């Protein structure tokens, strides 16, 4: 399944045989609120099930970061409750730059489920085109997905530091957080030494749609990403970094980028880990 699906393609698939319709996951979330469930209750795609980033797509915050990977058994319960079935297509959407939807995409891929895509343009594009929206909450039949973690590469802090030194480590946060001019959430400002800034917002255009393959490839090439380059990605808490992994796949990079799931929330909490401020990698 291609990692991104257009609104036209999704609309057509929703008109197909009910047994073939994709499972829709509404994963709207904002760092500063309001809670995504409020947006979901106000209107969502027909048949979509709301899955909360904080409780469904992440483990409890702690030493592993603000949004650590969920335990496989917990993720399996969440996905089955949403109706996700083995080898059955899933489409995730949010109402931002698709980075939260990319987290859902990445988790499903990590769990061994390849039939998953992100809705191009998300909820905003769907609504702008006058496509159907509802407040009715579905009651999906329980799914049977088996979560088998490990299908996507993951980094710990030491491995992230090594990739920053020997490959390319991409920081998906906004430039002002990368430089350390502001840090609204985590213990210290700055970035991992050697990391390069690749903001998640740069992977989509002003309408929230993913950029073309050639444009993405050129952006990553300018950051030193070439065939065979070891690439890792991180952000504040391992969420928006998932969009870097997806964007690299869209760009045609030969291997999946590795995700540092603990990201800056874990790194900055350890006083023994160095932090660089300013625009240079360090």
CSV table of C-alpha atoms in Angstrom, one decimal:
chain,number,residue,atom,x,y,z
A,1,UNK,CA,0.0,0.0,0.0
A,2,UNK,CA,1.4,3.4,-0.9
A,3,UNK,CA,2.1,5.4,2.3
A,4,UNK,CA,-0.2,8.3,1.2
A,5,UNK,CA,-3.7,8.1,-0.2
A,6,UNK,CA,-5.6,11.0,-1.8
A,7,UNK,CA,-9.0,12.2,-0.8
A,8,UNK,CA,-10.4,11.0,-4.2
A,9,UNK,CA,-8.9,7.5,-3.7
A,10,UNK,CA,-10.2,7.3,-0.2
A,11,UNK,CA,-13.7,8.4,-1.2
A,12,UNK,CA,-13.8,5.7,-3.9
A,13,UNK,CA,-12.6,3.0,-1.4
A,14,UNK,CA,-15.4,4.0,1.0
A,15,UNK,CA,-17.9,3.3,-1.7
A,16,UNK,CA,-16.6,-0.2,-2.3
A,17,UNK,CA,-17.8,-3.5,-0.8
A,18,UNK,CA,-18.0,-2.9,3.0
A,19,UNK,CA,-15.7,-5.9,3.6
A,20,UNK,CA,-13.0,-4.1,1.6
A,21,UNK,CA,-13.4,-0.6,3.1
A,22,UNK,CA,-10.3,0.6,5.0
A,23,UNK,CA,-10.4,1.2,8.7
A,24,UNK,CA,-10.2,4.9,9.4
A,25,UNK,CA,-8.3,6.2,12.3
A,26,UNK,CA,-8.9,9.8,13.4
A,27,UNK,CA,-5.8,10.8,15.4
A,28,UNK,CA,-6.2,14.5,15.7
A,29,UNK,CA,-4.0,16.0,18.5
A,30,UNK,CA,-2.4,19.3,19.4
A,31,UNK,CA,0.5,20.0,21.7
A,32,UNK,CA,-1.3,23.0,23.2
A,33,UNK,CA,-4.9,21.5,23.0
A,34,UNK,CA,-7.8,21.4,22.8
A,35,UNK,CA,-8.1,17.6,23.0
A,36,UNK,CA,-8.5,15.9,19.7
A,37,UNK,CA,-11.6,14.0,20.9
A,38,UNK,CA,-13.4,17.4,20.9
A,39,UNK,CA,-12.7,17.8,17.2
A,40,UNK,CA,-13.8,14.3,16.6
A,41,UNK,CA,-17.1,14.8,18.4
A,42,UNK,CA,-17.7,17.9,16.3
A,43,UNK,CA,-17.3,16.0,13.1
A,44,UNK,CA,-15.2,13.2,11.5
A,45,UNK,CA,-15.0,11.1,8.4
A,46,UNK,CA,-17.8,8.5,8.2
A,47,UNK,CA,-16.8,5.3,10.0
A,48,UNK,CA,-13.7,6.8,11.5
A,49,UNK,CA,-12.7,5.7,15.0
A,50,UNK,CA,-10.9,8.1,17.3
A,51,UNK,CA,-7.5,6.9,18.7
A,52,UNK,CA,-5.8,9.1,21.3
A,53,UNK,CA,-2.1,9.8,20.8
A,54,UNK,CA,-1.4,10.0,24.5
A,55,UNK,CA,-3.2,6.8,25.6
A,56,UNK,CA,-3.5,4.7,22.4
A,57,UNK,CA,-0.4,5.4,20.3
A,58,UNK,CA,2.0,6.0,23.2
A,59,UNK,CA,3.1,4.4,26.4
A,60,UNK,CA,3.0,6.3,29.7
A,61,UNK,CA,5.5,9.2,29.9
A,62,UNK,CA,8.6,8.6,32.0
A,63,UNK,CA,12.2,7.8,31.6
A,64,UNK,CA,11.7,6.7,27.9
A,65,UNK,CA,10.2,10.2,27.0
A,66,UNK,CA,6.9,12.0,26.8
A,67,UNK,CA,5.4,9.7,24.1
A,68,UNK,CA,7.4,6.4,24.3
A,69,UNK,CA,6.4,3.5,22.1
A,70,UNK,CA,3.4,1.6,23.6
A,71,UNK,CA,3.8,-1.9,24.8
A,72,UNK,CA,3.0,-4.3,22.0
A,73,UNK,CA,0.1,-5.9,23.9
A,74,UNK,CA,-1.4,-2.5,24.6
A,75,UNK,CA,-1.1,-1.4,21.0
A,76,UNK,CA,-2.7,-4.6,19.9
A,77,UNK,CA,-5.7,-3.9,22.2
A,78,UNK,CA,-6.0,-0.4,20.9
A,79,UNK,CA,-5.9,-1.4,17.2
A,80,UNK,CA,-8.2,-4.4,17.7
A,81,UNK,CA,-10.7,-2.1,19.4
A,82,UNK,CA,-10.6,0.2,16.4
A,83,UNK,CA,-11.4,-2.8,14.1
A,84,UNK,CA,-7.9,-3.2,12.6
A,85,UNK,CA,-7.7,-6.6,10.9
A,86,UNK,CA,-4.7,-8.6,9.6
A,87,UNK,CA,-3.8,-7.6,6.0
A,88,UNK,CA,-6.7,-5.1,5.9
A,89,UNK,CA,-6.1,-1.5,4.8
A,90,UNK,CA,-6.0,1.3,7.4
A,91,UNK,CA,-6.0,5.0,6.7
A,92,UNK,CA,-5.0,7.6,9.4
A,93,UNK,CA,-5.6,11.3,9.3
A,94,UNK,CA,-5.2,14.4,11.5
A,95,UNK,CA,-5.9,18.1,11.0
A,96,UNK,CA,-2.3,19.4,11.0
A,97,UNK,CA,0.7,18.6,8.9
A,98,UNK,CA,0.0,14.9,9.0
A,99,UNK,CA,2.8,14.2,11.5
A,100,UNK,CA,0.4,12.6,14.0
A,101,UNK,CA,-1.1,10.5,11.3
A,102,UNK,CA,2.4,9.6,10.4
A,103,UNK,CA,2.9,8.3,13.9
A,104,UNK,CA,0.0,6.0,13.5
A,105,UNK,CA,1.4,4.9,10.1
A,106,UNK,CA,4.8,4.3,11.6
A,107,UNK,CA,3.4,2.3,14.5
A,108,UNK,CA,1.4,0.0,12.3
A,109,UNK,CA,4.4,-0.5,10.1
A,110,UNK,CA,6.6,-1.2,13.1
A,111,UNK,CA,3.9,-3.7,14.2
A,112,UNK,CA,4.3,-5.6,10.9
A,113,UNK,CA,1.1,-4.2,9.3
A,114,UNK,CA,2.0,-2.9,5.8
A,115,UNK,CA,-1.5,-2.0,4.6
A,116,UNK,CA,-1.6,1.5,6.0
A,117,UNK,CA,-1.6,5.0,4.5
A,118,UNK,CA,-1.9,8.6,5.6
A,119,UNK,CA,-4.7,10.8,4.1
A,120,UNK,CA,-3.1,13.5,2.0
A,121,UNK,CA,-4.2,16.8,3.3
A,122,UNK,CA,-6.0,15.2,6.2
A,123,UNK,CA,-9.3,16.3,7.6
A,124,UNK,CA,-8.9,19.9,6.3
A,125,UNK,CA,-8.6,18.7,2.7
A,126,UNK,CA,-11.5,16.3,3.0
A,127,UNK,CA,-13.8,19.0,4.5
A,128,UNK,CA,-12.7,21.7,2.0
A,129,UNK,CA,-13.8,19.5,-0.8
A,130,UNK,CA,-17.3,19.2,0.6
A,131,UNK,CA,-16.9,15.5,1.3
A,132,UNK,CA,-19.2,13.8,4.0
A,133,UNK,CA,-18.6,14.4,7.6
A,134,UNK,CA,-20.6,13.0,10.5
A,135,UNK,CA,-20.9,13.1,14.3
A,136,UNK,CA,-22.1,9.5,14.5
A,137,UNK,CA,-19.7,7.2,16.4
A,138,UNK,CA,-19.2,3.8,14.8
A,139,UNK,CA,-19.1,0.5,16.7
A,140,UNK,CA,-16.5,-1.5,14.8
A,141,UNK,CA,-16.3,-5.2,15.1
A,142,UNK,CA,-13.1,-6.1,17.0
A,143,UNK,CA,-10.1,-6.7,14.8
A,144,UNK,CA,-7.7,-9.5,14.8
A,145,UNK,CA,-4.4,-7.8,14.1
A,146,UNK,CA,-1.3,-9.5,15.6
A,147,UNK,CA,1.2,-6.8,16.7
A,148,UNK,CA,4.7,-8.1,15.9
A,149,UNK,CA,7.1,-5.2,16.7
A,150,UNK,CA,10.4,-4.7,15.0
A,151,UNK,CA,9.5,-4.2,11.4
A,152,UNK,CA,10.8,-0.6,11.5
A,153,UNK,CA,14.2,0.3,12.9
A,154,UNK,CA,14.4,2.1,16.3
A,155,UNK,CA,17.2,4.0,18.0
A,156,UNK,CA,18.1,4.5,21.6
A,157,UNK,CA,20.1,7.6,22.7
A,158,UNK,CA,23.5,6.1,22.1
A,159,UNK,CA,22.5,4.9,18.6
A,160,UNK,CA,21.1,8.4,17.8
A,161,UNK,CA,24.4,10.0,18.9
A,162,UNK,CA,26.3,7.5,16.6
A,163,UNK,CA,24.1,8.2,13.6
A,164,UNK,CA,24.6,12.0,14.1
A,165,UNK,CA,28.3,11.3,14.0
A,166,UNK,CA,28.6,8.7,11.3
A,167,UNK,CA,25.4,9.3,9.2
A,168,UNK,CA,22.6,11.8,9.1
A,169,UNK,CA,20.4,12.5,12.1
A,170,UNK,CA,17.4,14.7,11.3
A,171,UNK,CA,15.5,16.8,13.8
A,172,UNK,CA,11.9,17.3,12.9
A,173,UNK,CA,11.1,20.1,15.3
A,174,UNK,CA,10.4,23.7,14.3
A,175,UNK,CA,13.6,25.8,13.7
A,176,UNK,CA,13.2,27.8,16.9
A,177,UNK,CA,13.2,24.7,19.0
A,178,UNK,CA,16.1,23.2,17.1
A,179,UNK,CA,18.2,26.3,17.7
A,180,UNK,CA,17.1,26.5,21.3
A,181,UNK,CA,15.5,29.9,21.0
A,182,UNK,CA,12.4,28.4,22.6
A,183,UNK,CA,11.6,25.2,24.5
A,184,UNK,CA,8.0,25.1,25.7
A,185,UNK,CA,7.9,21.5,26.9
A,186,UNK,CA,11.2,19.7,27.6
A,187,UNK,CA,13.9,20.2,30.3
A,188,UNK,CA,16.6,21.9,28.2
A,189,UNK,CA,16.7,23.9,24.9
A,190,UNK,CA,18.8,22.9,21.9
A,191,UNK,CA,19.5,19.8,19.8
A,192,UNK,CA,21.5,16.6,19.7
A,193,UNK,CA,25.1,17.4,18.6
A,194,UNK,CA,25.5,16.8,14.9
A,195,UNK,CA,21.8,16.8,14.1
A,196,UNK,CA,20.4,18.7,11.2
A,197,UNK,CA,17.0,20.5,11.1
A,198,UNK,CA,14.3,19.0,8.9
A,199,UNK,CA,11.0,20.4,10.2
A,200,UNK,CA,8.0,18.2,9.7
A,201,UNK,CA,6.1,21.2,8.3
A,202,UNK,CA,8.5,21.4,5.4
A,203,UNK,CA,7.3,18.0,4.1
A,204,UNK,CA,3.9,19.4,3.1
A,205,UNK,CA,2.8,22.4,1.1
A,206,UNK,CA,0.7,25.3,2.3
A,207,UNK,CA,-2.4,23.2,1.9
A,208,UNK,CA,-1.1,20.4,4.0
A,209,UNK,CA,-0.5,18.0,1.1
A,210,UNK,CA,2.7,16.0,0.8
A,211,UNK,CA,5.3,17.4,-1.5
A,212,UNK,CA,6.2,15.6,-4.7
A,213,UNK,CA,8.9,12.9,-4.7
A,214,UNK,CA,11.5,14.9,-6.6
A,215,UNK,CA,11.1,17.9,-4.3
A,216,UNK,CA,11.4,15.8,-1.1
A,217,UNK,CA,14.4,14.0,-2.6
A,218,UNK,CA,16.1,17.3,-3.3
A,219,UNK,CA,15.4,18.6,0.2
A,220,UNK,CA,16.9,15.5,1.8
A,221,UNK,CA,19.9,15.4,-0.6
A,222,UNK,CA,20.7,19.0,0.5
A,223,UNK,CA,20.9,17.6,4.0
A,224,UNK,CA,23.4,15.0,3.0
A,225,UNK,CA,21.0,12.0,2.6
A,226,UNK,CA,22.2,9.8,-0.2
A,227,UNK,CA,21.7,6.2,-1.2
A,228,UNK,CA,23.2,4.0,1.5
A,229,UNK,CA,23.4,6.8,4.1
A,230,UNK,CA,22.4,5.7,7.6
A,231,UNK,CA,19.6,8.0,8.6
A,232,UNK,CA,17.8,8.6,11.9
A,233,UNK,CA,15.0,10.9,12.9
A,234,UNK,CA,13.9,12.5,16.2
A,235,UNK,CA,11.8,15.4,17.4
A,236,UNK,CA,10.4,16.4,20.8
A,237,UNK,CA,8.8,13.1,21.8
A,238,UNK,CA,9.0,10.8,18.8
A,239,UNK,CA,5.8,11.8,17.1
A,240,UNK,CA,6.6,14.3,14.4
A,241,UNK,CA,9.8,12.5,13.6
A,242,UNK,CA,7.6,9.8,12.1
A,243,UNK,CA,6.8,12.2,9.3
A,244,UNK,CA,10.5,12.3,8.4
A,245,UNK,CA,10.5,8.6,8.1
A,246,UNK,CA,7.4,8.7,5.8
A,247,UNK,CA,8.8,11.7,3.8
A,248,UNK,CA,12.0,9.8,3.2
A,249,UNK,CA,10.0,6.8,1.9
A,250,UNK,CA,8.1,9.1,-0.4
A,251,UNK,CA,11.4,10.6,-1.6
A,252,UNK,CA,12.6,7.1,-2.6
A,253,UNK,CA,15.3,6.6,0.1
A,254,UNK,CA,16.4,3.0,-0.2
A,255,UNK,CA,16.1,2.1,3.5
A,256,UNK,CA,13.6,3.2,6.2
A,257,UNK,CA,15.0,5.8,8.5
A,258,UNK,CA,15.5,4.8,12.1
A,259,UNK,CA,13.3,6.5,14.7
A,260,UNK,CA,14.7,7.7,18.0
A,261,UNK,CA,11.4,7.3,19.9
A,262,UNK,CA,12.6,8.9,23.1
A,263,UNK,CA,13.7,12.0,21.2
A,264,UNK,CA,14.6,15.3,22.8
A,265,UNK,CA,12.2,14.7,25.7
A,266,UNK,CA,14.4,11.7,26.8
A,267,UNK,CA,17.8,13.2,25.7
A,268,UNK,CA,17.3,16.5,27.4
A,269,UNK,CA,16.3,14.9,30.7
A,270,UNK,CA,19.7,13.3,31.0
A,271,UNK,CA,22.2,15.9,32.3
A,272,UNK,CA,25.1,13.8,31.0
A,273,UNK,CA,23.9,14.2,27.4
A,274,UNK,CA,25.3,17.4,25.7
A,275,UNK,CA,23.0,19.9,24.0
A,276,UNK,CA,23.9,22.3,21.2
A,277,UNK,CA,22.1,25.6,20.7
A,278,UNK,CA,22.2,27.8,17.6
A,279,UNK,CA,21.7,27.0,13.9
A,280,UNK,CA,24.8,24.9,13.4
A,281,UNK,CA,24.8,21.1,14.0
A,282,UNK,CA,27.6,21.3,16.5
